[in-house]
Amino acid sequence: MTREDGLVGYAARTVKDDGVISKKKENLSVQKPVVSGKVTDNSTSVRVYAKKGETLYIQNGAKVIRKVSYKKSGYQNISVKKQKAETKLTFYTTNKKGRSAYVTKEVLDVTPPKKPKVSFNFGYCDWLDVQGEQGCDVYIRHNGLNKTSKWKYLGTIDGNNLGFFIDDLAKIKSVDAGDTFSVRLVDDAGNKSKIATTEEVKEDWHPIFAD
């Protein structure tokens, strides 16, 4: 795992390579398709323009996921299965002359991480443990009875659960009975999970290293 003061690794964002697309030779006279709008990991259809008599191919790498013949020129709404975020879809058309140039669309990540699981052993060792989606950044908020703090970055989940002592939280001078802590995850695309909140603290507490 990577802590805020972290000495361990980082989360790298990659987009899957196109792979082998088509062996058919490109012909500049074949108009490439026009893909309307974005493609996301929640998309179940795409809107694509092509000309009459052409065949549209949609591929993820070497895999053809749709093949559609156009009986008239114009846009068609074409159903597709949901695709994995951060992969590429390649669109092209073919006719007797050859194939068009490729049009690529990255599948955008719009799906938020699942709500994290949070366990808080307060009083024994003042330790908070966070379980959640790998690669997500962890943010925490101290909910005081009289004041709620801003969200604070703690680290990134990258192989293990992310855990920390409450002493590690800067600017927390004390925790009062009835206070809670809220945790949420944020992925590389900026999608935010639902908020998980700990149980209320049972008694007042002061950090060991408080100023």
PDB file of C-alpha atoms in Angstrom:
ATOM      1  CA  MET A   1       0.000   0.000   0.000  1.00  0.00           C
ATOM      2  CA  THR A   2       1.072   3.604  -0.421  1.00  0.00           C
ATOM      3  CA  ARG A   3       0.713   5.949   2.522  1.00  0.00           C
ATOM      4  CA  GLU A   4       0.586   9.746   2.366  1.00  0.00           C
ATOM      5  CA  ASP A   5       4.155   9.810   3.645  1.00  0.00           C
ATOM      6  CA  GLY A   6       4.532   6.780   1.346  1.00  0.00           C
ATOM      7  CA  LEU A   7       7.528   4.975   0.458  1.00  0.00           C
ATOM      8  CA  VAL A   8       5.816   2.387  -1.739  1.00  0.00           C
ATOM      9  CA  GLY A   9       4.920   2.463  -5.438  1.00  0.00           C
ATOM     10  CA  TYR A  10       2.214   4.242  -7.359  1.00  0.00           C
ATOM     11  CA  ALA A  11      -0.935   3.462  -9.321  1.00  0.00           C
ATOM     12  CA  ALA A  12      -0.289   3.531 -13.070  1.00  0.00           C
ATOM     13  CA  ARG A  13      -3.068   4.222 -15.561  1.00  0.00           C
ATOM     14  CA  THR A  14      -2.872   2.293 -18.826  1.00  0.00           C
ATOM     15  CA  VAL A  15      -5.067   1.894 -21.893  1.00  0.00           C
ATOM     16  CA  LYS A  16      -5.146  -1.539 -23.489  1.00  0.00           C
ATOM     17  CA  ASP A  17      -3.366  -1.765 -26.826  1.00  0.00           C
ATOM     18  CA  ASP A  18      -5.425  -2.027 -30.028  1.00  0.00           C
ATOM     19  CA  GLY A  19      -3.901  -5.344 -31.053  1.00  0.00           C
ATOM     20  CA  VAL A  20      -4.522  -6.716 -34.547  1.00  0.00           C
ATOM     21  CA  ILE A  21      -7.500  -4.912 -36.088  1.00  0.00           C
ATOM     22  CA  SER A  22      -8.119  -5.689 -39.768  1.00  0.00           C
ATOM     23  CA  LYS A  23      -6.019  -7.292 -42.504  1.00  0.00           C
ATOM     24  CA  LYS A  24      -8.041  -5.506 -45.161  1.00  0.00           C
ATOM     25  CA  LYS A  25      -6.098  -2.733 -46.896  1.00  0.00           C
ATOM     26  CA  GLU A  26      -7.049   0.874 -46.193  1.00  0.00           C
ATOM     27  CA  ASN A  27      -8.550   2.813 -49.100  1.00  0.00           C
ATOM     28  CA  LEU A  28      -8.729   6.594 -48.717  1.00  0.00           C
ATOM     29  CA  SER A  29     -11.876   6.725 -50.871  1.00  0.00           C
ATOM     30  CA  VAL A  30     -13.794   4.834 -48.179  1.00  0.00           C
ATOM     31  CA  GLN A  31     -15.204   7.355 -45.730  1.00  0.00           C
ATOM     32  CA  LYS A  32     -14.447   6.557 -42.133  1.00  0.00           C
ATOM     33  CA  PRO A  33     -17.427   6.238 -39.764  1.00  0.00           C
ATOM     34  CA  VAL A  34     -18.497   9.068 -37.462  1.00  0.00           C
ATOM     35  CA  VAL A  35     -19.025   8.045 -33.845  1.00  0.00           C
ATOM     36  CA  SER A  36     -21.328  10.366 -31.938  1.00  0.00           C
ATOM     37  CA  GLY A  37     -20.565  11.181 -28.310  1.00  0.00           C
ATOM     38  CA  LYS A  38     -18.563   9.322 -25.702  1.00  0.00           C
ATOM     39  CA  VAL A  39     -18.295   5.610 -25.022  1.00  0.00           C
ATOM     40  CA  THR A  40     -18.279   4.680 -21.335  1.00  0.00           C
ATOM     41  CA  ASP A  41     -18.128   1.471 -19.326  1.00  0.00           C
ATOM     42  CA  ASN A  42     -21.903   1.848 -18.873  1.00  0.00           C
ATOM     43  CA  SER A  43     -22.678   2.239 -22.595  1.00  0.00           C
ATOM     44  CA  THR A  44     -24.997  -0.376 -24.082  1.00  0.00           C
ATOM     45  CA  SER A  45     -25.266   1.318 -27.490  1.00  0.00           C
ATOM     46  CA  VAL A  46     -23.263   3.592 -29.771  1.00  0.00           C
ATOM     47  CA  ARG A  47     -24.513   5.986 -32.440  1.00  0.00           C
ATOM     48  CA  VAL A  48     -22.506   5.722 -35.665  1.00  0.00           C
ATOM     49  CA  TYR A  49     -22.776   7.301 -39.101  1.00  0.00           C
ATOM     50  CA  ALA A  50     -21.839   5.300 -42.200  1.00  0.00           C
ATOM     51  CA  LYS A  51     -22.790   5.276 -45.886  1.00  0.00           C
ATOM     52  CA  LYS A  52     -25.228   3.042 -47.724  1.00  0.00           C
ATOM     53  CA  GLY A  53     -23.690  -0.252 -48.835  1.00  0.00           C
ATOM     54  CA  GLU A  54     -20.882  -0.137 -46.272  1.00  0.00           C
ATOM     55  CA  THR A  55     -20.312  -2.586 -43.443  1.00  0.00           C
ATOM     56  CA  LEU A  56     -19.391  -1.191 -40.057  1.00  0.00           C
ATOM     57  CA  TYR A  57     -17.060  -3.088 -37.756  1.00  0.00           C
ATOM     58  CA  ILE A  58     -16.623  -2.387 -34.053  1.00  0.00           C
ATOM     59  CA  GLN A  59     -13.688  -4.116 -32.406  1.00  0.00           C
ATOM     60  CA  ASN A  60     -12.057  -4.325 -28.999  1.00  0.00           C
ATOM     61  CA  GLY A  61      -8.509  -5.256 -29.902  1.00  0.00           C
ATOM     62  CA  ALA A  62      -8.713  -8.155 -32.354  1.00  0.00           C
ATOM     63  CA  LYS A  63     -12.206  -9.143 -31.216  1.00  0.00           C
ATOM     64  CA  VAL A  64     -15.130  -8.036 -33.403  1.00  0.00           C
ATOM     65  CA  ILE A  65     -17.972  -7.098 -31.060  1.00  0.00           C
ATOM     66  CA  ARG A  66     -20.411  -5.841 -33.759  1.00  0.00           C
ATOM     67  CA  LYS A  67     -20.702  -6.041 -37.545  1.00  0.00           C
ATOM     68  CA  VAL A  68     -23.528  -4.039 -39.161  1.00  0.00           C
ATOM     69  CA  SER A  69     -24.460  -3.538 -42.826  1.00  0.00           C
ATOM     70  CA  TYR A  70     -25.886  -0.118 -43.693  1.00  0.00           C
ATOM     71  CA  LYS A  71     -28.847  -0.237 -46.096  1.00  0.00           C
ATOM     72  CA  LYS A  72     -29.002   3.548 -46.184  1.00  0.00           C
ATOM     73  CA  SER A  73     -26.686   6.413 -45.289  1.00  0.00           C
ATOM     74  CA  GLY A  74     -27.082   7.952 -41.858  1.00  0.00           C
ATOM     75  CA  TYR A  75     -26.732   7.353 -38.154  1.00  0.00           C
ATOM     76  CA  GLN A  76     -27.716   4.094 -36.517  1.00  0.00           C
ATOM     77  CA  ASN A  77     -27.967   3.260 -32.836  1.00  0.00           C
ATOM     78  CA  ILE A  78     -26.042   0.012 -32.476  1.00  0.00           C
ATOM     79  CA  SER A  79     -26.333  -2.128 -29.370  1.00  0.00           C
ATOM     80  CA  VAL A  80     -23.091  -3.289 -27.750  1.00  0.00           C
ATOM     81  CA  LYS A  81     -22.180  -5.144 -24.584  1.00  0.00           C
ATOM     82  CA  LYS A  82     -20.637  -3.087 -21.820  1.00  0.00           C
ATOM     83  CA  GLN A  83     -16.896  -2.835 -22.292  1.00  0.00           C
ATOM     84  CA  LYS A  84     -14.143  -2.599 -19.704  1.00  0.00           C
ATOM     85  CA  ALA A  85     -13.012   0.921 -18.839  1.00  0.00           C
ATOM     86  CA  GLU A  86      -9.698   2.146 -20.249  1.00  0.00           C
ATOM     87  CA  THR A  87      -9.770  -0.188 -23.246  1.00  0.00           C
ATOM     88  CA  LYS A  88     -10.105   1.047 -26.827  1.00  0.00           C
ATOM     89  CA  LEU A  89     -12.867   0.415 -29.334  1.00  0.00           C
ATOM     90  CA  THR A  90     -11.949   0.649 -32.999  1.00  0.00           C
ATOM     91  CA  PHE A  91     -14.563   1.571 -35.619  1.00  0.00           C
ATOM     92  CA  TYR A  92     -14.119   1.221 -39.372  1.00  0.00           C
ATOM     93  CA  THR A  93     -16.180   0.586 -42.489  1.00  0.00           C
ATOM     94  CA  THR A  94     -15.555  -1.621 -45.507  1.00  0.00           C
ATOM     95  CA  ASN A  95     -16.882  -1.934 -49.049  1.00  0.00           C
ATOM     96  CA  LYS A  96     -15.691  -3.515 -52.306  1.00  0.00           C
ATOM     97  CA  LYS A  97     -12.873  -0.962 -52.585  1.00  0.00           C
ATOM     98  CA  GLY A  98     -11.337  -1.711 -49.189  1.00  0.00           C
ATOM     99  CA  ARG A  99     -11.666  -0.294 -45.703  1.00  0.00           C
ATOM    100  CA  SER A 100     -11.742   3.142 -44.162  1.00  0.00           C
ATOM    101  CA  ALA A 101      -9.270   4.621 -41.743  1.00  0.00           C
ATOM    102  CA  TYR A 102      -9.716   3.597 -38.124  1.00  0.00           C
ATOM    103  CA  VAL A 103     -11.668   5.657 -35.598  1.00  0.00           C
ATOM    104  CA  THR A 104     -10.735   4.838 -32.005  1.00  0.00           C
ATOM    105  CA  LYS A 105     -12.640   5.633 -28.838  1.00  0.00           C
ATOM    106  CA  GLU A 106     -11.364   5.017 -25.346  1.00  0.00           C
ATOM    107  CA  VAL A 107     -13.953   3.463 -23.035  1.00  0.00           C
ATOM    108  CA  LEU A 108     -14.303   6.034 -20.266  1.00  0.00           C
ATOM    109  CA  ASP A 109     -14.600   5.013 -16.635  1.00  0.00           C
ATOM    110  CA  VAL A 110     -17.794   6.472 -15.152  1.00  0.00           C
ATOM    111  CA  THR A 111     -18.484   3.721 -12.610  1.00  0.00           C
ATOM    112  CA  PRO A 112     -17.687   4.764  -9.035  1.00  0.00           C
ATOM    113  CA  PRO A 113     -15.822   2.427  -6.690  1.00  0.00           C
ATOM    114  CA  LYS A 114     -17.914   0.355  -4.316  1.00  0.00           C
ATOM    115  CA  LYS A 115     -18.465   1.735  -0.833  1.00  0.00           C
ATOM    116  CA  PRO A 116     -15.397   0.869   1.275  1.00  0.00           C
ATOM    117  CA  LYS A 117     -15.528  -1.398   4.296  1.00  0.00           C
ATOM    118  CA  VAL A 118     -14.206   0.328   7.389  1.00  0.00           C
ATOM    119  CA  SER A 119     -13.325  -1.195  10.743  1.00  0.00           C
ATOM    120  CA  PHE A 120     -12.319   1.031  13.636  1.00  0.00           C
ATOM    121  CA  ASN A 121     -10.721  -0.378  16.787  1.00  0.00           C
ATOM    122  CA  PHE A 122     -10.918   2.704  18.950  1.00  0.00           C
ATOM    123  CA  GLY A 123      -9.515   2.683  22.474  1.00  0.00           C
ATOM    124  CA  TYR A 124      -7.393  -0.451  22.110  1.00  0.00           C
ATOM    125  CA  CYS A 125      -4.980   0.736  19.448  1.00  0.00           C
ATOM    126  CA  ASP A 126      -6.864   3.601  17.747  1.00  0.00           C
ATOM    127  CA  TRP A 127      -6.486   1.878  14.383  1.00  0.00           C
ATOM    128  CA  LEU A 128      -8.732   2.350  11.333  1.00  0.00           C
ATOM    129  CA  ASP A 129      -8.646  -0.258   8.566  1.00  0.00           C
ATOM    130  CA  VAL A 130     -10.026   0.421   5.057  1.00  0.00           C
ATOM    131  CA  GLN A 131     -10.891  -2.279   2.502  1.00  0.00           C
ATOM    132  CA  GLY A 132     -11.795  -1.344  -1.059  1.00  0.00           C
ATOM    133  CA  GLU A 133     -11.031  -1.361  -4.770  1.00  0.00           C
ATOM    134  CA  GLN A 134      -7.377  -1.654  -5.705  1.00  0.00           C
ATOM    135  CA  GLY A 135      -5.750   1.514  -7.049  1.00  0.00           C
ATOM    136  CA  CYS A 136      -8.240   3.852  -5.391  1.00  0.00           C
ATOM    137  CA  ASP A 137      -7.197   6.833  -3.300  1.00  0.00           C
ATOM    138  CA  VAL A 138      -8.552   6.919   0.251  1.00  0.00           C
ATOM    139  CA  TYR A 139      -9.923  10.112   1.797  1.00  0.00           C
ATOM    140  CA  ILE A 140     -11.050  10.624   5.389  1.00  0.00           C
ATOM    141  CA  ARG A 141     -13.109  13.259   7.207  1.00  0.00           C
ATOM    142  CA  HIS A 142     -13.367  13.818  10.967  1.00  0.00           C
ATOM    143  CA  ASN A 143     -16.962  14.474  11.970  1.00  0.00           C
ATOM    144  CA  GLY A 144     -16.861  16.378  15.265  1.00  0.00           C
ATOM    145  CA  LEU A 145     -19.977  17.264  17.203  1.00  0.00           C
ATOM    146  CA  ASN A 146     -19.310  20.959  16.648  1.00  0.00           C
ATOM    147  CA  LYS A 147     -17.164  20.928  13.507  1.00  0.00           C
ATOM    148  CA  THR A 148     -16.635  18.728  10.437  1.00  0.00           C
ATOM    149  CA  SER A 149     -13.160  18.704   8.909  1.00  0.00           C
ATOM    150  CA  LYS A 150     -12.303  18.818   5.200  1.00  0.00           C
ATOM    151  CA  TRP A 151     -11.595  15.606   3.295  1.00  0.00           C
ATOM    152  CA  LYS A 152      -7.953  14.546   3.689  1.00  0.00           C
ATOM    153  CA  TYR A 153      -5.992  12.205   1.408  1.00  0.00           C
ATOM    154  CA  LEU A 154      -4.537   9.249   3.294  1.00  0.00           C
ATOM    155  CA  GLY A 155      -3.031   6.961   0.684  1.00  0.00           C
ATOM    156  CA  THR A 156      -3.724   4.517  -2.122  1.00  0.00           C
ATOM    157  CA  ILE A 157      -4.901   0.917  -1.882  1.00  0.00           C
ATOM    158  CA  ASP A 158      -2.408  -1.045  -3.973  1.00  0.00           C
ATOM    159  CA  GLY A 159      -2.197  -4.627  -2.816  1.00  0.00           C
ATOM    160  CA  ASN A 160      -3.238  -4.530   0.820  1.00  0.00           C
ATOM    161  CA  ASN A 161      -5.881  -2.883   2.920  1.00  0.00           C
ATOM    162  CA  LEU A 162      -4.980   0.666   3.895  1.00  0.00           C
ATOM    163  CA  GLY A 163      -4.708   1.124   7.636  1.00  0.00           C
ATOM    164  CA  PHE A 164      -3.473   3.891   9.879  1.00  0.00           C
ATOM    165  CA  PHE A 165      -3.396   5.166  13.429  1.00  0.00           C
ATOM    166  CA  ILE A 166      -5.539   8.184  14.252  1.00  0.00           C
ATOM    167  CA  ASP A 167      -2.273   9.708  15.511  1.00  0.00           C
ATOM    168  CA  ASP A 168      -1.228   9.882  11.843  1.00  0.00           C
ATOM    169  CA  LEU A 169      -3.934  12.415  11.022  1.00  0.00           C
ATOM    170  CA  ALA A 170      -2.518  15.908  10.936  1.00  0.00           C
ATOM    171  CA  LYS A 171      -4.380  18.711  12.730  1.00  0.00           C
ATOM    172  CA  ILE A 172      -6.486  16.372  14.870  1.00  0.00           C
ATOM    173  CA  LYS A 173      -5.842  17.612  18.400  1.00  0.00           C
ATOM    174  CA  SER A 174      -8.570  15.596  20.043  1.00  0.00           C
ATOM    175  CA  VAL A 175     -11.501  13.282  19.438  1.00  0.00           C
ATOM    176  CA  ASP A 176     -14.606  13.648  21.574  1.00  0.00           C
ATOM    177  CA  ALA A 177     -17.147  11.059  22.552  1.00  0.00           C
ATOM    178  CA  GLY A 178     -19.810  10.998  19.817  1.00  0.00           C
ATOM    179  CA  ASP A 179     -17.408  11.916  16.988  1.00  0.00           C
ATOM    180  CA  THR A 180     -17.168   9.728  13.868  1.00  0.00           C
ATOM    181  CA  PHE A 181     -14.868   9.351  10.864  1.00  0.00           C
ATOM    182  CA  SER A 182     -16.090   9.145   7.264  1.00  0.00           C
ATOM    183  CA  VAL A 183     -14.147   7.425   4.484  1.00  0.00           C
ATOM    184  CA  ARG A 184     -14.601   7.431   0.722  1.00  0.00           C
ATOM    185  CA  LEU A 185     -12.643   6.145  -2.267  1.00  0.00           C
ATOM    186  CA  VAL A 186     -11.752   8.035  -5.443  1.00  0.00           C
ATOM    187  CA  ASP A 187     -10.568   6.186  -8.567  1.00  0.00           C
ATOM    188  CA  ASP A 188      -8.197   7.366 -11.324  1.00  0.00           C
ATOM    189  CA  ALA A 189     -11.096   8.837 -13.294  1.00  0.00           C
ATOM    190  CA  GLY A 190     -12.256  10.906 -10.317  1.00  0.00           C
ATOM    191  CA  ASN A 191     -15.331   8.785  -9.573  1.00  0.00           C
ATOM    192  CA  LYS A 192     -16.231   8.873  -5.881  1.00  0.00           C
ATOM    193  CA  SER A 193     -17.628   5.994  -3.854  1.00  0.00           C
ATOM    194  CA  LYS A 194     -20.454   6.230  -1.371  1.00  0.00           C
ATOM    195  CA  ILE A 195     -19.305   7.333   2.060  1.00  0.00           C
ATOM    196  CA  ALA A 196     -18.648   4.824   4.841  1.00  0.00           C
ATOM    197  CA  THR A 197     -18.834   6.169   8.390  1.00  0.00           C
ATOM    198  CA  THR A 198     -17.498   4.600  11.566  1.00  0.00           C
ATOM    199  CA  GLU A 199     -19.462   4.079  14.744  1.00  0.00           C
ATOM    200  CA  GLU A 200     -19.423   6.900  17.266  1.00  0.00           C
ATOM    201  CA  VAL A 201     -16.395   7.187  19.512  1.00  0.00           C
ATOM    202  CA  LYS A 202     -17.320   6.103  23.018  1.00  0.00           C
ATOM    203  CA  GLU A 203     -14.956   8.329  25.012  1.00  0.00           C
ATOM    204  CA  ASP A 204     -12.764  11.414  24.657  1.00  0.00           C
ATOM    205  CA  TRP A 205      -9.293  10.852  23.261  1.00  0.00           C
ATOM    206  CA  HIS A 206      -6.112  12.880  22.627  1.00  0.00           C
ATOM    207  CA  PRO A 207      -3.327  11.907  20.204  1.00  0.00           C
ATOM    208  CA  ILE A 208      -0.066  10.793  21.729  1.00  0.00           C
ATOM    209  CA  PHE A 209       1.884  13.272  19.635  1.00  0.00           C
ATOM    210  CA  ALA A 210      -0.478  16.236  19.918  1.00  0.00           C
ATOM    211  CA  ASP A 211       1.277  19.600  20.181  1.00  0.00           C
TER     212      ASP A 211
END
